[in-house]
Amino acid sequence: MAEDSPKRRKANFNEAETEVLIEQVLKHEQLLFAAGPGRASAGQKRKVWELIRHKVNPVAACPRDVEDLKKRWRDLKRRDR
């Protein structure tokens, strides 16, 4: 019967998660978002996002995956404008 239950959404990001995410993304900003000939490969970026995930999850209300973190980062950037 559990298969028929609607999918529940994850908990909102708490303040500690958001702080760690911002700190780690800014620390690796050049590698993640650089343009031009010196930019990182997709594999390198994936490894950095995994590293960030491993830093965020110990303070997370629920386990976060890389896509959750990327979406949260995009939302924070959009809100900051």
PDB file of C-alpha atoms in Angstrom:
ATOM      1  CA  MET A   1       0.000   0.000   0.000  1.00  0.00           C
ATOM      2  CA  ALA A   2       2.911   2.364   0.541  1.00  0.00           C
ATOM      3  CA  GLU A   3       3.392   2.482  -3.224  1.00  0.00           C
ATOM      4  CA  ASP A   4      -0.009   4.148  -3.637  1.00  0.00           C
ATOM      5  CA  SER A   5       0.662   6.964  -1.165  1.00  0.00           C
ATOM      6  CA  PRO A   6       1.439  10.358  -2.683  1.00  0.00           C
ATOM      7  CA  LYS A   7       5.060  11.448  -2.768  1.00  0.00           C
ATOM      8  CA  ARG A   8       5.855  13.741   0.139  1.00  0.00           C
ATOM      9  CA  ARG A   9       8.055  16.735  -0.412  1.00  0.00           C
ATOM     10  CA  LYS A  10      11.309  17.163   1.464  1.00  0.00           C
ATOM     11  CA  ALA A  11      11.651  19.504   4.414  1.00  0.00           C
ATOM     12  CA  ASN A  12      12.693  23.082   3.764  1.00  0.00           C
ATOM     13  CA  PHE A  13      16.384  23.889   3.994  1.00  0.00           C
ATOM     14  CA  ASN A  14      17.257  25.046   7.493  1.00  0.00           C
ATOM     15  CA  GLU A  15      19.607  27.924   8.232  1.00  0.00           C
ATOM     16  CA  ALA A  16      22.615  25.688   8.935  1.00  0.00           C
ATOM     17  CA  GLU A  17      22.208  23.838   5.626  1.00  0.00           C
ATOM     18  CA  THR A  18      21.937  27.098   3.716  1.00  0.00           C
ATOM     19  CA  GLU A  19      25.021  28.551   5.418  1.00  0.00           C
ATOM     20  CA  VAL A  20      27.129  25.475   4.649  1.00  0.00           C
ATOM     21  CA  LEU A  21      25.884  25.426   1.057  1.00  0.00           C
ATOM     22  CA  ILE A  22      26.736  29.101   0.508  1.00  0.00           C
ATOM     23  CA  GLU A  23      30.140  28.737   2.179  1.00  0.00           C
ATOM     24  CA  GLN A  24      31.097  25.697   0.114  1.00  0.00           C
ATOM     25  CA  VAL A  25      29.810  26.998  -3.220  1.00  0.00           C
ATOM     26  CA  LEU A  26      31.635  30.296  -2.752  1.00  0.00           C
ATOM     27  CA  LYS A  27      34.783  28.378  -1.797  1.00  0.00           C
ATOM     28  CA  HIS A  28      34.592  26.407  -5.074  1.00  0.00           C
ATOM     29  CA  GLU A  29      32.943  29.123  -7.189  1.00  0.00           C
ATOM     30  CA  GLN A  30      35.810  29.451  -9.662  1.00  0.00           C
ATOM     31  CA  LEU A  31      35.794  25.729 -10.384  1.00  0.00           C
ATOM     32  CA  LEU A  32      32.004  25.409 -10.615  1.00  0.00           C
ATOM     33  CA  PHE A  33      31.115  28.504 -12.627  1.00  0.00           C
ATOM     34  CA  ALA A  34      34.213  29.650 -14.529  1.00  0.00           C
ATOM     35  CA  ALA A  35      33.794  30.253 -18.244  1.00  0.00           C
ATOM     36  CA  GLY A  36      36.336  30.115 -20.996  1.00  0.00           C
ATOM     37  CA  PRO A  37      39.180  27.795 -21.851  1.00  0.00           C
ATOM     38  CA  GLY A  38      40.239  27.146 -18.228  1.00  0.00           C
ATOM     39  CA  ARG A  39      36.905  25.869 -17.038  1.00  0.00           C
ATOM     40  CA  ALA A  40      36.416  22.539 -15.280  1.00  0.00           C
ATOM     41  CA  SER A  41      35.038  19.439 -16.939  1.00  0.00           C
ATOM     42  CA  ALA A  42      31.616  18.083 -16.110  1.00  0.00           C
ATOM     43  CA  GLY A  43      33.228  15.268 -14.127  1.00  0.00           C
ATOM     44  CA  GLN A  44      35.222  17.698 -12.011  1.00  0.00           C
ATOM     45  CA  LYS A  45      32.112  19.751 -11.309  1.00  0.00           C
ATOM     46  CA  ARG A  46      30.177  16.619 -10.362  1.00  0.00           C
ATOM     47  CA  LYS A  47      32.921  15.703  -7.846  1.00  0.00           C
ATOM     48  CA  VAL A  48      32.803  19.189  -6.320  1.00  0.00           C
ATOM     49  CA  TRP A  49      29.009  19.029  -5.971  1.00  0.00           C
ATOM     50  CA  GLU A  50      29.371  15.612  -4.290  1.00  0.00           C
ATOM     51  CA  LEU A  51      31.919  17.108  -1.896  1.00  0.00           C
ATOM     52  CA  ILE A  52      29.472  19.906  -1.096  1.00  0.00           C
ATOM     53  CA  ARG A  53      26.709  17.333  -0.561  1.00  0.00           C
ATOM     54  CA  HIS A  54      28.908  15.502   1.954  1.00  0.00           C
ATOM     55  CA  LYS A  55      29.431  18.784   3.842  1.00  0.00           C
ATOM     56  CA  VAL A  56      25.733  19.740   3.856  1.00  0.00           C
ATOM     57  CA  ASN A  57      24.172  16.390   4.787  1.00  0.00           C
ATOM     58  CA  PRO A  58      25.554  16.194   8.366  1.00  0.00           C
ATOM     59  CA  VAL A  59      23.615  19.372   9.243  1.00  0.00           C
ATOM     60  CA  ALA A  60      20.614  18.593   7.020  1.00  0.00           C
ATOM     61  CA  ALA A  61      17.087  17.962   8.255  1.00  0.00           C
ATOM     62  CA  CYS A  62      16.810  15.206   5.643  1.00  0.00           C
ATOM     63  CA  PRO A  63      19.328  13.753   3.184  1.00  0.00           C
ATOM     64  CA  ARG A  64      19.930  16.056   0.224  1.00  0.00           C
ATOM     65  CA  ASP A  65      21.091  15.023  -3.209  1.00  0.00           C
ATOM     66  CA  VAL A  66      23.137  17.102  -5.627  1.00  0.00           C
ATOM     67  CA  GLU A  67      20.070  18.236  -7.590  1.00  0.00           C
ATOM     68  CA  ASP A  68      18.483  19.575  -4.376  1.00  0.00           C
ATOM     69  CA  LEU A  69      21.625  21.594  -3.678  1.00  0.00           C
ATOM     70  CA  LYS A  70      21.848  22.975  -7.205  1.00  0.00           C
ATOM     71  CA  LYS A  71      18.201  24.014  -7.107  1.00  0.00           C
ATOM     72  CA  ARG A  72      18.641  25.689  -3.724  1.00  0.00           C
ATOM     73  CA  TRP A  73      21.694  27.570  -5.027  1.00  0.00           C
ATOM     74  CA  ARG A  74      19.760  28.776  -8.097  1.00  0.00           C
ATOM     75  CA  ASP A  75      16.888  29.897  -5.866  1.00  0.00           C
ATOM     76  CA  LEU A  76      19.250  31.790  -3.562  1.00  0.00           C
ATOM     77  CA  LYS A  77      20.899  33.553  -6.506  1.00  0.00           C
ATOM     78  CA  ARG A  78      17.521  34.469  -7.984  1.00  0.00           C
ATOM     79  CA  ARG A  79      16.279  35.848  -4.653  1.00  0.00           C
ATOM     80  CA  ASP A  80      19.463  37.883  -4.197  1.00  0.00           C
ATOM     81  CA  ARG A  81      18.997  39.833  -7.455  1.00  0.00           C
TER      82      ARG A  81
END
